[in-house]
Amino acid sequence: MRFYYVQYFSVKINIQNISPFKENGIEYHADTCIPLVDAVSRNKIKFNALARHTYPGKRLTEDTIGLNSIGYWDANEPQDWGLDWHRNEGIEIHFLESGSMPYSQENQALELLPNNLTITRPWEVHKVGGPVIGMGKFYWIILDLDVRRPHQNWLWPDWIILAPKDLEKLTNILRQNEKFCWKADKRILDCFQRIGKAVDSDNEGSNASKIRLLVNDLLLFLLDLLAVEEVQLDEKLMNSSRSVHQFLKELDVNLSENWTVEKMAKSSGVGLTRFTFHCRQLTNLTPMKYLMLKRVEMSKKVLLEQPEMNISDVAYLCGFSTSQYFATMFKKQEKCTPVAYRKRAIRAT
């Protein structure tokens, strides 16, 4: 699956409302970095980047296809903003040169310190700030590897020139472990500083060759860093079961979609038979029975938290095609009608 974005051209112009894009029922929001853009407009922070899609910055050219954003910000006064939970459509490498910064990824939170480097895979949610970013100089690059789920094969841009064995080794290390924070060495610090200078002096792609070389240098230094750490690898982290498990977690916020088994399998990035198998393994239910279970669970919450909402609206909100079908499935699972369930709960309080 792929993300699609509406493009804008500079952090200096007004950002228009950008609607979320829905693919196979899963809703993706373009990472416009609006809090960052707002901070730049208020002169709260120094910022420079090269980017494509809705990422802020000067536009990247066709010479670096696969690179979606590269740049830095430099905050030398207290900040009042942060970047809330989000995913990127590529692998993101962050580096903090100075200062400190609250950072969270998946279910872990920490304080980034100077020379900390983080790696975010496309399926990993993360946020910068807790809730505000603090002060410091922060670099990043985002590379689109044409993957959205853990089991999918990584496709590096054709201008990445690491030897095939080295690139395979780097890929395996990044795919088969979940560690996300590392202590970088001086080579990585120097590389990011040179990246910042290349971004600053770029004029409509004039530094494209230099940036390509710097990204290759960074990946080579990163490979050395990870190899020295002797990371414990786990092949199970890149199997299709993990992708299905991730989809099932996301399903909770997309229950109103018109799901079929085929659409669920496609959104998981796996075949229909494999999706059905993994769903049974993970939930002990068929995909449609699991979907129905989650919809009824959602409806119970809505019935109690929004007592003014009528039953038909509850049904549609939770993904049921009609209120009659909702009542039938609700009674089958809860042994009472939605109306009776709501009344009983109100009496209990």
GROMACS .gro file of C-alpha atoms in nm:
model
  349
    1MET     CA    1   0.000   0.000   0.000
    2ARG     CA    2   0.111   0.354  -0.058
    3PHE     CA    3   0.036   0.696   0.085
    4TYR     CA    4  -0.072   0.976  -0.142
    5TYR     CA    5  -0.036   1.341  -0.063
    6VAL     CA    6  -0.135   1.684  -0.179
    7GLN     CA    7   0.177   1.889  -0.245
    8TYR     CA    8   0.253   2.240  -0.125
    9PHE     CA    9   0.568   2.431  -0.197
   10SER     CA   10   0.698   2.632   0.097
   11VAL     CA   11   0.667   2.679   0.469
   12LYS     CA   12   0.624   3.049   0.394
   13ILE     CA   13   0.284   3.017   0.228
   14ASN     CA   14  -0.045   2.945   0.397
   15ILE     CA   15  -0.123   2.576   0.441
   16GLN     CA   16  -0.459   2.480   0.300
   17ASN     CA   17  -0.681   2.224   0.464
   18ILE     CA   18  -0.557   1.884   0.353
   19SER     CA   19  -0.808   1.601   0.374
   20PRO     CA   20  -0.699   1.260   0.499
   21PHE     CA   21  -0.654   0.990   0.239
   22LYS     CA   22  -0.832   0.659   0.292
   23GLU     CA   23  -0.695   0.342   0.142
   24ASN     CA   24  -0.880   0.015   0.198
   25GLY     CA   25  -1.049   0.170   0.497
   26ILE     CA   26  -0.736   0.277   0.682
   27GLU     CA   27  -0.714   0.655   0.714
   28TYR     CA   28  -0.376   0.814   0.662
   29HIS     CA   29  -0.298   1.178   0.725
   30ALA     CA   30  -0.028   1.355   0.533
   31ASP     CA   31   0.251   1.453   0.768
   32THR     CA   32   0.236   1.827   0.709
   33CYS     CA   33   0.425   1.907   1.030
   34ILE     CA   34   0.181   2.194   1.084
   35PRO     CA   35   0.299   2.270   1.442
   36LEU     CA   36   0.654   2.304   1.309
   37VAL     CA   37   0.543   2.525   1.022
   38ASP     CA   38   0.350   2.743   1.265
   39ALA     CA   39   0.654   2.773   1.492
   40VAL     CA   40   0.864   2.883   1.193
   41SER     CA   41   0.605   3.145   1.096
   42ARG     CA   42   0.621   3.284   1.451
   43ASN     CA   43   1.002   3.296   1.443
   44LYS     CA   44   1.018   3.051   1.732
   45ILE     CA   45   1.267   2.825   1.560
   46LYS     CA   46   1.523   2.816   1.281
   47PHE     CA   47   1.431   2.560   1.017
   48ASN     CA   48   1.558   2.447   0.680
   49ALA     CA   49   1.471   2.138   0.478
   50LEU     CA   50   1.438   1.990   0.133
   51ALA     CA   51   1.120   1.792   0.089
   52ARG     CA   52   0.850   1.654  -0.135
   53HIS     CA   53   0.479   1.576  -0.088
   54THR     CA   54   0.335   1.775   0.205
   55TYR     CA   55   0.655   1.789   0.408
   56PRO     CA   56   0.762   2.151   0.460
   57GLY     CA   57   1.070   2.292   0.296
   58LYS     CA   58   1.220   2.377  -0.041
   59ARG     CA   59   1.122   2.125  -0.306
   60LEU     CA   60   1.338   1.821  -0.376
   61THR     CA   61   1.407   1.746  -0.742
   62GLU     CA   62   1.370   1.423  -0.939
   63ASP     CA   63   1.741   1.351  -0.883
   64THR     CA   64   1.670   1.222  -0.532
   65ILE     CA   65   1.348   1.022  -0.580
   66GLY     CA   66   1.296   0.809  -0.269
   67LEU     CA   67   1.418   1.083  -0.038
   68ASN     CA   68   1.109   1.252   0.101
   69SER     CA   69   1.255   1.494   0.355
   70ILE     CA   70   1.598   1.598   0.475
   71GLY     CA   71   1.679   1.889   0.700
   72TYR     CA   72   1.702   2.025   1.052
   73TRP     CA   73   1.556   2.264   1.305
   74ASP     CA   74   1.747   2.466   1.561
   75ALA     CA   75   1.556   2.577   1.872
   76ASN     CA   76   1.751   2.816   2.094
   77GLU     CA   77   1.459   2.937   2.306
   78PRO     CA   78   1.181   2.755   2.495
   79GLN     CA   79   0.924   2.604   2.258
   80ASP     CA   80   0.547   2.569   2.291
   81TRP     CA   81   0.478   2.296   2.034
   82GLY     CA   82   0.544   1.932   1.951
   83LEU     CA   83   0.469   1.675   1.681
   84ASP     CA   84   0.199   1.437   1.805
   85TRP     CA   85   0.175   1.065   1.731
   86HIS     CA   86   0.223   0.989   1.362
   87ARG     CA   87   0.383   0.751   1.115
   88ASN     CA   88   0.597   0.834   0.815
   89GLU     CA   89   0.571   0.669   0.476
   90GLY     CA   90   0.939   0.577   0.492
   91ILE     CA   91   1.218   0.496   0.730
   92GLU     CA   92   1.318   0.803   0.931
   93ILE     CA   93   1.657   0.865   1.090
   94HIS     CA   94   1.671   1.142   1.352
   95PHE     CA   95   1.981   1.288   1.512
   96LEU     CA   96   2.005   1.532   1.805
   97GLU     CA   97   2.323   1.739   1.788
   98SER     CA   98   2.265   1.951   2.099
   99GLY     CA   99   2.012   2.012   2.374
  100SER     CA  100   1.757   1.758   2.493
  101MET     CA  101   1.423   1.645   2.359
  102PRO     CA  102   1.134   1.427   2.481
  103TYR     CA  103   1.073   1.148   2.231
  104SER     CA  104   0.836   0.851   2.222
  105GLN     CA  105   0.814   0.552   1.989
  106GLU     CA  106   0.552   0.279   2.011
  107ASN     CA  107   0.514   0.225   2.388
  108GLN     CA  108   0.850   0.368   2.498
  109ALA     CA  109   0.935   0.722   2.602
  110LEU     CA  110   1.277   0.872   2.667
  111GLU     CA  111   1.471   1.197   2.672
  112LEU     CA  112   1.701   1.232   2.371
  113LEU     CA  113   2.044   1.371   2.456
  114PRO     CA  114   2.326   1.504   2.236
  115ASN     CA  115   2.449   1.248   1.978
  116ASN     CA  116   2.139   1.030   2.021
  117LEU     CA  117   2.022   0.881   1.693
  118THR     CA  118   1.678   0.725   1.645
  119ILE     CA  119   1.547   0.497   1.371
  120THR     CA  120   1.175   0.480   1.293
  121ARG     CA  121   1.038   0.211   1.063
  122PRO     CA  122   0.734   0.299   0.847
  123TRP     CA  123   0.488   0.110   1.068
  124GLU     CA  124   0.612   0.254   1.400
  125VAL     CA  125   0.416   0.538   1.557
  126HIS     CA  126   0.623   0.807   1.724
  127LYS     CA  127   0.600   1.160   1.856
  128VAL     CA  128   0.851   1.438   1.913
  129GLY     CA  129   0.790   1.638   2.229
  130GLY     CA  130   0.632   1.563   2.560
  131PRO     CA  131   0.427   1.764   2.473
  132VAL     CA  132   0.679   2.036   2.371
  133ILE     CA  133   1.008   1.966   2.196
  134GLY     CA  134   1.246   2.152   2.425
  135MET     CA  135   1.558   2.322   2.290
  136GLY     CA  136   1.824   2.176   2.063
  137LYS     CA  137   1.942   2.118   1.708
  138PHE     CA  138   1.764   1.825   1.547
  139TYR     CA  139   1.829   1.665   1.206
  140TRP     CA  140   1.634   1.404   1.007
  141ILE     CA  141   1.613   1.218   0.679
  142ILE     CA  142   1.312   1.021   0.553
  143LEU     CA  143   1.364   0.756   0.284
  144ASP     CA  144   1.068   0.587   0.116
  145LEU     CA  145   1.148   0.216   0.078
  146ASP     CA  146   0.808   0.124  -0.069
  147VAL     CA  147   0.699  -0.065   0.244
  148ARG     CA  148   0.421  -0.004   0.496
  149ARG     CA  149   0.409  -0.338   0.683
  150PRO     CA  150   0.683  -0.536   0.864
  151HIS     CA  151   0.680  -0.837   0.629
  152GLN     CA  152   0.719  -0.645   0.302
  153ASN     CA  153   1.054  -0.640   0.123
  154TRP     CA  154   1.246  -0.313   0.133
  155LEU     CA  155   1.321  -0.140  -0.195
  156TRP     CA  156   1.599   0.115  -0.159
  157PRO     CA  157   1.634   0.406  -0.407
  158ASP     CA  158   1.853   0.313  -0.703
  159TRP     CA  159   2.107   0.583  -0.610
  160ILE     CA  160   2.193   0.403  -0.285
  161ILE     CA  161   2.527   0.252  -0.382
  162LEU     CA  162   2.623   0.033  -0.087
  163ALA     CA  163   2.748  -0.307  -0.199
  164PRO     CA  164   2.459  -0.558  -0.218
  165LYS     CA  165   2.587  -0.761   0.079
  166ASP     CA  166   2.625  -0.448   0.292
  167LEU     CA  167   2.282  -0.321   0.199
  168GLU     CA  168   2.129  -0.661   0.274
  169LYS     CA  169   2.304  -0.666   0.612
  170LEU     CA  170   2.182  -0.317   0.698
  171THR     CA  171   1.829  -0.404   0.591
  172ASN     CA  172   1.821  -0.722   0.798
  173ILE     CA  173   1.948  -0.544   1.108
  174LEU     CA  174   1.686  -0.270   1.073
  175ARG     CA  175   1.403  -0.515   1.004
  176GLN     CA  176   1.486  -0.781   1.262
  177ASN     CA  177   1.519  -0.576   1.578
  178GLU     CA  178   1.305  -0.317   1.756
  179LYS     CA  179   1.574  -0.104   1.916
  180PHE     CA  180   1.522   0.256   1.809
  181CYS     CA  181   1.775   0.473   1.998
  182TRP     CA  182   2.152   0.462   1.953
  183LYS     CA  183   2.458   0.660   2.062
  184ALA     CA  184   2.610   0.796   1.741
  185ASP     CA  185   2.981   0.846   1.678
  186LYS     CA  186   3.170   1.149   1.547
  187ARG     CA  187   3.143   1.035   1.185
  188ILE     CA  188   2.764   1.046   1.207
  189LEU     CA  189   2.774   1.387   1.377
  190ASP     CA  190   3.001   1.521   1.101
  191CYS     CA  191   2.777   1.369   0.832
  192PHE     CA  192   2.463   1.536   0.967
  193GLN     CA  193   2.644   1.867   0.999
  194ARG     CA  194   2.747   1.839   0.631
  195ILE     CA  195   2.388   1.749   0.544
  196GLY     CA  196   2.274   2.069   0.715
  197LYS     CA  197   2.520   2.276   0.513
  198ALA     CA  198   2.415   2.106   0.188
  199VAL     CA  199   2.050   2.180   0.262
  200ASP     CA  200   2.131   2.542   0.343
  201SER     CA  201   2.318   2.604   0.019
  202ASP     CA  202   2.095   2.404  -0.217
  203ASN     CA  203   1.930   2.600  -0.497
  204GLU     CA  204   1.666   2.401  -0.686
  205GLY     CA  205   1.860   2.075  -0.674
  206SER     CA  206   2.211   2.219  -0.710
  207ASN     CA  207   2.335   1.995  -0.428
  208ALA     CA  208   2.152   1.678  -0.535
  209SER     CA  209   2.474   1.483  -0.601
  210LYS     CA  210   2.625   1.594  -0.272
  211ILE     CA  211   2.310   1.497  -0.082
  212ARG     CA  212   2.302   1.154  -0.245
  213LEU     CA  213   2.662   1.094  -0.141
  214LEU     CA  214   2.596   1.215   0.213
  215VAL     CA  215   2.297   0.983   0.252
  216ASN     CA  216   2.512   0.692   0.133
  217ASP     CA  217   2.784   0.793   0.380
  218LEU     CA  218   2.527   0.805   0.658
  219LEU     CA  219   2.397   0.457   0.577
  220LEU     CA  220   2.750   0.317   0.572
  221PHE     CA  221   2.831   0.477   0.909
  222LEU     CA  222   2.501   0.349   1.042
  223LEU     CA  223   2.586  -0.004   0.930
  224ASP     CA  224   2.918   0.016   1.115
  225LEU     CA  225   2.746   0.146   1.428
  226LEU     CA  226   2.480  -0.126   1.430
  227ALA     CA  227   2.730  -0.402   1.353
  228VAL     CA  228   2.952  -0.299   1.645
  229GLU     CA  229   2.651  -0.310   1.879
  230GLU     CA  230   2.592  -0.677   1.786
  231VAL     CA  231   2.216  -0.641   1.787
  232GLN     CA  232   2.013  -0.952   1.861
  233LEU     CA  233   1.809  -1.024   1.548
  234ASP     CA  234   1.465  -1.182   1.542
  235GLU     CA  235   1.327  -1.299   1.207
  236LYS     CA  236   0.976  -1.317   1.354
  237LEU     CA  237   0.967  -0.935   1.352
  238MET     CA  238   0.936  -0.937   0.973
  239ASN     CA  239   0.681  -1.213   0.921
  240SER     CA  240   0.330  -1.168   0.787
  241SER     CA  241   0.169  -1.252   1.122
  242ARG     CA  242   0.310  -0.931   1.265
  243SER     CA  243   0.162  -0.730   0.978
  244VAL     CA  244  -0.181  -0.882   1.038
  245HIS     CA  245  -0.150  -0.816   1.411
  246GLN     CA  246  -0.069  -0.453   1.339
  247PHE     CA  247  -0.371  -0.422   1.110
  248LEU     CA  248  -0.600  -0.568   1.374
  249LYS     CA  249  -0.479  -0.308   1.624
  250GLU     CA  250  -0.551  -0.032   1.372
  251LEU     CA  251  -0.896  -0.172   1.303
  252ASP     CA  252  -1.031  -0.027   1.628
  253VAL     CA  253  -1.027   0.325   1.483
  254ASN     CA  254  -1.167   0.224   1.144
  255LEU     CA  255  -1.466   0.008   1.234
  256SER     CA  256  -1.713   0.223   1.041
  257GLU     CA  257  -1.554   0.131   0.707
  258ASN     CA  258  -1.726  -0.107   0.467
  259TRP     CA  259  -1.489  -0.392   0.534
  260THR     CA  260  -1.475  -0.721   0.347
  261VAL     CA  261  -1.223  -0.996   0.412
  262GLU     CA  262  -1.058  -0.909   0.082
  263LYS     CA  263  -1.019  -0.543   0.181
  264MET     CA  264  -0.879  -0.636   0.521
  265ALA     CA  265  -0.625  -0.871   0.364
  266LYS     CA  266  -0.519  -0.607   0.113
  267SER     CA  267  -0.476  -0.343   0.383
  268SER     CA  268  -0.261  -0.589   0.580
  269GLY     CA  269  -0.044  -0.638   0.273
  270VAL     CA  270  -0.093  -1.017   0.267
  271GLY     CA  271  -0.297  -1.265   0.065
  272LEU     CA  272  -0.652  -1.360   0.156
  273THR     CA  273  -0.570  -1.714   0.273
  274ARG     CA  274  -0.273  -1.605   0.481
  275PHE     CA  275  -0.470  -1.316   0.633
  276THR     CA  276  -0.755  -1.546   0.735
  277PHE     CA  277  -0.510  -1.796   0.884
  278HIS     CA  278  -0.324  -1.535   1.088
  279CYS     CA  279  -0.648  -1.374   1.205
  280ARG     CA  280  -0.768  -1.708   1.338
  281GLN     CA  281  -0.432  -1.767   1.505
  282LEU     CA  282  -0.432  -1.424   1.669
  283THR     CA  283  -0.798  -1.391   1.769
  284ASN     CA  284  -0.945  -1.743   1.755
  285LEU     CA  285  -1.211  -1.597   1.523
  286THR     CA  286  -1.268  -1.559   1.152
  287PRO     CA  287  -1.201  -1.207   1.022
  288MET     CA  288  -1.569  -1.117   0.989
  289LYS     CA  289  -1.657  -1.255   1.332
  290TYR     CA  290  -1.372  -1.057   1.483
  291LEU     CA  291  -1.490  -0.745   1.301
  292MET     CA  292  -1.842  -0.797   1.433
  293LEU     CA  293  -1.712  -0.847   1.786
  294LYS     CA  294  -1.517  -0.520   1.773
  295ARG     CA  295  -1.813  -0.330   1.627
  296VAL     CA  296  -2.043  -0.447   1.903
  297GLU     CA  297  -1.781  -0.359   2.164
  298MET     CA  298  -1.756  -0.011   2.014
  299SER     CA  299  -2.134   0.027   2.011
  300LYS     CA  300  -2.154  -0.057   2.382
  301LYS     CA  301  -1.915   0.225   2.457
  302VAL     CA  302  -2.108   0.471   2.238
  303LEU     CA  303  -2.442   0.371   2.390
  304LEU     CA  304  -2.315   0.455   2.737
  305GLU     CA  305  -2.103   0.761   2.660
  306GLN     CA  306  -2.350   0.928   2.424
  307PRO     CA  307  -2.698   0.855   2.570
  308GLU     CA  308  -2.857   1.123   2.349
  309MET     CA  309  -2.756   0.944   2.026
  310ASN     CA  310  -3.035   0.740   1.869
  311ILE     CA  311  -2.987   0.372   1.790
  312SER     CA  312  -2.970   0.420   1.413
  313ASP     CA  313  -2.688   0.670   1.444
  314VAL     CA  314  -2.502   0.438   1.681
  315ALA     CA  315  -2.540   0.158   1.428
  316TYR     CA  316  -2.399   0.360   1.137
  317LEU     CA  317  -2.118   0.506   1.347
  318CYS     CA  318  -2.003   0.156   1.436
  319GLY     CA  319  -2.015   0.020   1.082
  320PHE     CA  320  -2.352  -0.156   1.070
  321SER     CA  321  -2.546  -0.115   0.747
  322THR     CA  322  -2.889  -0.094   0.917
  323SER     CA  323  -3.021  -0.049   1.267
  324GLN     CA  324  -3.209  -0.380   1.236
  325TYR     CA  325  -2.890  -0.570   1.156
  326PHE     CA  326  -2.717  -0.390   1.443
  327ALA     CA  327  -2.991  -0.493   1.687
  328THR     CA  328  -2.975  -0.853   1.567
  329MET     CA  329  -2.598  -0.885   1.604
  330PHE     CA  330  -2.595  -0.695   1.932
  331LYS     CA  331  -2.855  -0.926   2.083
  332LYS     CA  332  -2.671  -1.231   1.955
  333GLN     CA  333  -2.356  -1.122   2.140
  334GLU     CA  334  -2.496  -0.946   2.448
  335LYS     CA  335  -2.825  -1.139   2.493
  336CYS     CA  336  -3.023  -0.815   2.500
  337THR     CA  337  -3.115  -0.532   2.261
  338PRO     CA  338  -2.913  -0.209   2.241
  339VAL     CA  339  -3.204  -0.019   2.398
  340ALA     CA  340  -3.225  -0.263   2.688
  341TYR     CA  341  -2.848  -0.249   2.736
  342ARG     CA  342  -2.853   0.130   2.757
  343LYS     CA  343  -3.150   0.137   2.997
  344ARG     CA  344  -2.994  -0.122   3.221
  345ALA     CA  345  -2.670   0.074   3.239
  346ILE     CA  346  -2.854   0.399   3.320
  347ARG     CA  347  -3.048   0.229   3.600
  348ALA     CA  348  -2.726   0.089   3.741
  349THR     CA  349  -2.584   0.438   3.777
   0.00000   0.00000   0.00000
